[in-house]
CSV table of C-alpha atoms in Angstrom, one decimal:
chain,number,residue,atom,x,y,z
E,1,ASP,CA,-6.4,43.6,3.9
E,2,PRO,CA,-7.5,44.4,7.4
E,3,ASP,CA,-10.9,42.8,6.9
E,4,MET,CA,-9.2,39.6,5.6
E,5,PRO,CA,-5.7,39.2,7.5
E,6,PHE,CA,-5.3,35.4,6.6
E,7,VAL,CA,-4.9,34.7,2.9
E,8,PRO,CA,-7.7,32.4,2.0
E,9,SER,CA,-6.6,28.6,1.8
E,10,ILE,CA,-7.9,26.0,-0.6
E,11,PRO,CA,-9.3,22.8,0.7
E,12,GLU,CA,-6.3,20.7,-0.4
E,13,ASP,CA,-4.1,22.9,1.7
E,14,GLN,CA,-6.1,22.2,4.9
E,15,PHE,CA,-5.3,18.4,4.9
E,16,ILE,CA,-1.6,18.1,5.5
E,17,LEU,CA,-0.2,14.6,4.9
E,18,VAL,CA,3.5,14.3,6.6
E,19,GLU,CA,5.7,11.4,7.0
E,20,GLU,CA,6.6,10.3,10.5
E,21,GLY,CA,9.5,12.4,11.8
E,22,ASP,CA,9.4,15.0,8.8
E,23,PRO,CA,8.9,18.7,9.3
E,24,THR,CA,6.1,20.4,7.7
E,25,VAL,CA,4.3,23.8,7.1
E,26,ILE,CA,0.9,24.9,8.3
E,27,PRO,CA,0.2,27.2,5.5
E,28,CYS,CA,-1.7,30.3,7.3
E,29,ARG,CA,-0.3,33.2,5.6
E,30,THR,CA,-1.2,36.7,6.3
E,31,SER,CA,-1.8,39.6,4.0
E,32,ASP,CA,0.0,41.8,6.5
E,33,PRO,CA,3.9,40.7,6.7
E,34,ASP,CA,4.2,42.2,10.2
E,35,ALA,CA,1.1,40.7,11.7
E,36,HIS,CA,1.5,38.7,14.9
E,37,VAL,CA,0.2,35.3,14.6
E,38,THR,CA,-0.5,32.7,17.1
E,39,LEU,CA,-0.7,28.8,16.4
E,40,ILE,CA,-3.4,27.1,18.5
E,41,ASN,CA,-4.0,23.2,18.7
E,42,SER,CA,-7.1,21.5,19.2
E,43,LEU,CA,-6.9,21.9,23.1
E,44,ASP,CA,-6.8,25.8,22.4
E,45,LYS,CA,-3.2,25.9,23.7
E,46,ALA,CA,-0.5,28.0,22.0
E,47,VAL,CA,2.0,26.1,20.0
E,48,SER,CA,5.5,27.4,19.7
E,49,ALA,CA,6.8,27.3,16.1
E,50,LEU,CA,9.0,29.3,13.6
E,51,TYR,CA,6.6,31.6,11.5
E,52,ASP,CA,7.1,33.0,8.0
E,53,SER,CA,4.3,35.2,6.7
E,54,LYS,CA,5.1,34.0,3.2
E,55,GLN,CA,4.9,30.2,4.1
E,56,GLY,CA,3.0,29.8,7.7
E,57,PHE,CA,4.3,27.9,10.6
E,58,ILE,CA,7.1,25.4,10.1
E,59,GLY,CA,8.2,22.7,12.4
E,60,ASN,CA,7.5,19.0,13.6
E,61,PHE,CA,3.9,18.9,14.8
E,62,PRO,CA,1.9,16.0,16.2
E,63,ALA,CA,-1.1,14.8,14.3
E,64,GLY,CA,-4.3,16.9,15.1
E,65,SER,CA,-6.1,19.9,14.3
E,66,TYR,CA,-4.5,23.5,14.3
E,67,THR,CA,-5.6,27.0,13.9
E,68,CYS,CA,-3.9,30.3,13.4
E,69,LYS,CA,-5.2,33.5,15.1
E,70,THR,CA,-4.1,37.2,14.9
E,71,VAL,CA,-5.5,40.7,16.1
E,72,VAL,CA,-6.1,43.4,13.9
E,73,LYS,CA,-7.2,46.8,15.5
E,74,GLY,CA,-8.5,45.0,18.4
E,75,VAL,CA,-10.5,42.5,16.6
E,76,GLU,CA,-9.4,38.8,16.7
E,77,PHE,CA,-9.4,36.7,13.5
E,78,LYS,CA,-8.8,33.0,13.0
E,79,SER,CA,-7.8,31.3,10.1
E,80,ASP,CA,-9.3,28.0,8.6
E,81,GLU,CA,-8.6,24.8,10.4
E,82,PHE,CA,-5.7,22.6,9.3
E,83,LEU,CA,-5.6,19.0,9.8
E,84,ILE,CA,-2.2,17.3,10.1
E,85,TYR,CA,-2.2,13.3,9.5
E,86,ILE,CA,1.0,11.4,10.1
E,87,LEU,CA,1.9,8.6,7.8
E,88,ARG,CA,4.1,5.7,8.6
E,89,ALA,CA,6.8,5.4,6.1
E,90,THR,CA,10.1,3.7,6.3
E,91,SER,CA,13.1,4.2,4.0
E,92,GLN,CA,12.9,0.5,2.6
E,93,LEU,CA,10.0,-1.3,1.2
E,94,PRO,CA,9.5,-4.7,2.6
E,95,VAL,CA,7.4,-6.5,0.1
E,96,GLU,CA,5.9,-10.1,-0.1
E,97,ILE,CA,4.0,-11.7,-2.8
E,98,GLU,CA,2.0,-15.1,-2.1
E,99,ALA,CA,-0.2,-17.4,-4.1
E,100,LEU,CA,-2.0,-20.1,-2.5
E,101,LYS,CA,-1.1,-22.3,-5.3
E,102,THR,CA,0.7,-21.6,-8.5
E,103,VAL,CA,-1.1,-24.5,-10.8
E,104,TYR,CA,-4.7,-24.0,-11.9
E,105,LYS,CA,-7.2,-25.5,-14.3
E,106,THR,CA,-9.2,-23.7,-16.7
E,107,GLY,CA,-12.1,-21.9,-15.0
E,108,GLU,CA,-10.5,-21.6,-11.7
E,109,THR,CA,-10.0,-18.3,-10.0
E,110,ILE,CA,-6.5,-17.2,-9.7
E,111,VAL,CA,-5.7,-15.3,-6.4
E,112,VAL,CA,-2.4,-13.5,-5.9
E,113,THR,CA,-1.7,-11.2,-3.0
E,114,CYS,CA,1.0,-8.5,-2.4
E,115,VAL,CA,1.7,-7.3,0.9
E,116,VAL,CA,3.7,-4.0,1.9
E,117,PHE,CA,4.9,-3.8,5.4
E,118,ASP,CA,5.4,-0.6,7.6
E,119,ASN,CA,4.4,1.9,4.9
E,120,GLU,CA,1.3,3.8,4.4
E,121,VAL,CA,2.6,5.9,1.5
E,122,VAL,CA,3.1,3.5,-1.5
E,123,ASN,CA,1.9,3.3,-5.2
E,124,LEU,CA,1.6,-0.3,-6.3
E,125,GLN,CA,1.4,-1.7,-9.9
E,126,TRP,CA,0.5,-5.3,-11.1
E,127,ASN,CA,1.9,-6.8,-14.2
E,128,TYR,CA,0.3,-10.0,-15.4
E,129,PRO,CA,-0.7,-11.7,-18.7
E,130,GLY,CA,-4.3,-10.6,-18.6
E,131,LYS,CA,-3.6,-6.8,-17.8
E,132,VAL,CA,-4.0,-5.7,-21.3
E,133,LYS,CA,-7.5,-6.9,-21.2
E,134,GLU,CA,-8.0,-5.5,-17.6
E,135,LYS,CA,-9.0,-9.0,-16.7
E,136,GLY,CA,-7.9,-8.8,-13.0
E,137,LEU,CA,-9.8,-7.3,-9.9
E,138,ILE,CA,-7.7,-5.4,-7.4
E,139,LYS,CA,-8.6,-5.0,-3.7
E,140,LEU,CA,-6.8,-3.2,-1.2
E,141,ASP,CA,-7.0,-3.7,2.6
E,142,ASP,CA,-5.3,-1.1,4.9
E,143,ILE,CA,-4.5,-3.2,8.1
E,144,LYS,CA,-3.1,-1.0,11.0
E,145,VAL,CA,-3.3,-3.7,13.9
E,146,PRO,CA,-1.3,-5.3,15.2
E,147,SER,CA,1.0,-3.7,12.6
E,148,GLN,CA,0.9,-1.3,9.5
E,149,LYS,CA,0.5,-3.3,6.2
E,150,LEU,CA,-1.1,-2.8,2.8
E,151,VAL,CA,-2.6,-6.1,1.4
E,152,TYR,CA,-3.4,-5.8,-2.5
E,153,THR,CA,-5.2,-8.7,-3.8
E,154,LEU,CA,-5.3,-9.5,-7.4
E,155,THR,CA,-8.0,-11.9,-8.5
E,156,ILE,CA,-8.5,-13.4,-12.0
E,157,PRO,CA,-11.9,-15.0,-12.5
E,158,GLU,CA,-12.4,-17.9,-14.9
E,159,ALA,CA,-8.7,-18.5,-15.7
E,160,SER,CA,-7.7,-19.8,-19.1
E,161,VAL,CA,-4.4,-21.2,-20.5
E,162,LYS,CA,-3.5,-17.6,-21.6
E,163,ASP,CA,-3.4,-16.5,-18.1
E,164,THR,CA,-0.1,-18.6,-17.6
E,165,GLY,CA,2.9,-16.6,-17.0
E,166,ASP,CA,4.7,-14.0,-14.6
E,167,TYR,CA,2.5,-12.0,-11.9
E,168,GLU,CA,4.5,-9.2,-10.6
E,169,CYS,CA,3.9,-6.4,-8.2
E,170,THR,CA,5.9,-3.4,-8.0
E,171,ALA,CA,5.8,-1.0,-4.9
E,172,ARG,CA,7.1,2.4,-5.4
E,173,HIS,CA,7.6,4.8,-2.3
E,174,ALA,CA,5.4,7.8,-2.8
E,175,THR,CA,8.1,10.4,-1.7
E,176,LYS,CA,11.5,8.7,-1.9
E,177,GLU,CA,13.1,7.0,-5.0
E,178,VAL,CA,12.7,3.6,-3.6
E,179,LYS,CA,11.1,0.6,-5.3
E,180,GLU,CA,10.7,-3.2,-4.7
E,181,ASN,CA,9.0,-5.9,-7.0
E,182,LYS,CA,8.1,-9.3,-6.4
E,183,LYS,CA,6.9,-12.0,-8.9
E,184,VAL,CA,5.6,-15.6,-8.9
E,185,VAL,CA,4.9,-18.0,-12.0
E,186,ILE,CA,1.4,-19.2,-12.4
E,187,THR,CA,0.4,-22.2,-14.8
E,188,VAL,CA,-2.9,-22.8,-15.9
E,189,HIS,CA,-3.6,-26.2,-17.7
E,190,ASP,CA,-6.4,-26.9,-20.1
E,191,LYS,CA,-7.6,-29.7,-17.7
E,192,GLY,CA,-6.4,-31.6,-14.8
E,193,PHE,CA,-4.0,-34.8,-15.2
E,194,VAL,CA,-2.5,-37.4,-13.2
E,195,HIS,CA,1.1,-38.5,-13.6
E,196,LEU,CA,1.9,-42.1,-12.4
E,197,GLU,CA,5.3,-43.4,-11.8
E,198,PRO,CA,5.3,-47.3,-11.3
E,199,GLN,CA,8.2,-48.6,-9.4
E,200,PHE,CA,8.0,-52.1,-10.9
E,201,SER,CA,8.3,-53.8,-14.2
E,202,PRO,CA,5.5,-55.1,-16.5
E,203,LEU,CA,6.3,-58.6,-15.5
E,204,GLU,CA,7.4,-59.4,-11.8
E,205,ALA,CA,8.6,-62.8,-10.5
E,206,VAL,CA,8.0,-64.0,-6.8
E,207,ASN,CA,8.9,-67.1,-4.8
E,208,LEU,CA,6.4,-69.1,-3.1
E,209,HIS,CA,5.2,-67.5,0.2
E,210,GLU,CA,7.2,-64.3,-0.6
E,211,VAL,CA,5.6,-60.9,0.2
E,212,LYS,CA,5.9,-58.5,-2.6
E,213,ASN,CA,5.3,-54.8,-2.7
E,214,PHE,CA,4.2,-52.8,-5.6
E,215,VAL,CA,4.4,-49.1,-5.1
E,216,VAL,CA,2.9,-46.3,-7.3
E,217,ASP,CA,3.6,-42.6,-7.1
E,218,VAL,CA,0.9,-40.4,-8.0
E,219,GLN,CA,1.2,-36.6,-8.8
């Protein structure tokens, strides 16, 4: 089609997510397989890359915006703009789970944090006693400075004894068959208690002027 040399692209094709170091395709395809197409970056400079009219430009491209252009009968045409976003993703999934405390009383708020390091492409799922009732509130913080980490925070308000059990987070790599899970055991008591361990007998004898220590361990 000389009036539309570039095949129209859908919005999903214009945002290209690629893992660090992986090749990708900028999908500016032409209706004329013999068309001469040039790839232009955001600085309006030509970029050298392999071109396939059925796929587009293939190569390792830095993050940024790209446009394709071609000339038909002396008229220049430009494709839609394509945006490449480079995602940091390692082959391994370093994951840590943390609970500020593991013993709670009824009515307190349980907070468990799961942190994924050096990856931006992760699917994370929680398993915990109150999941069926969707009792937990989940928040994600994407921290990039000083290093990349995804911080998933699970909060259980108004805890009850039924919230006692395993709290587990499972992280799955979005593009590789890699997963990692971590868990912590949380105990919720109906009420607080104190445990005493006296280190002396009910009846103790002492000599005149003797100094005697009575020790009690309180937990």
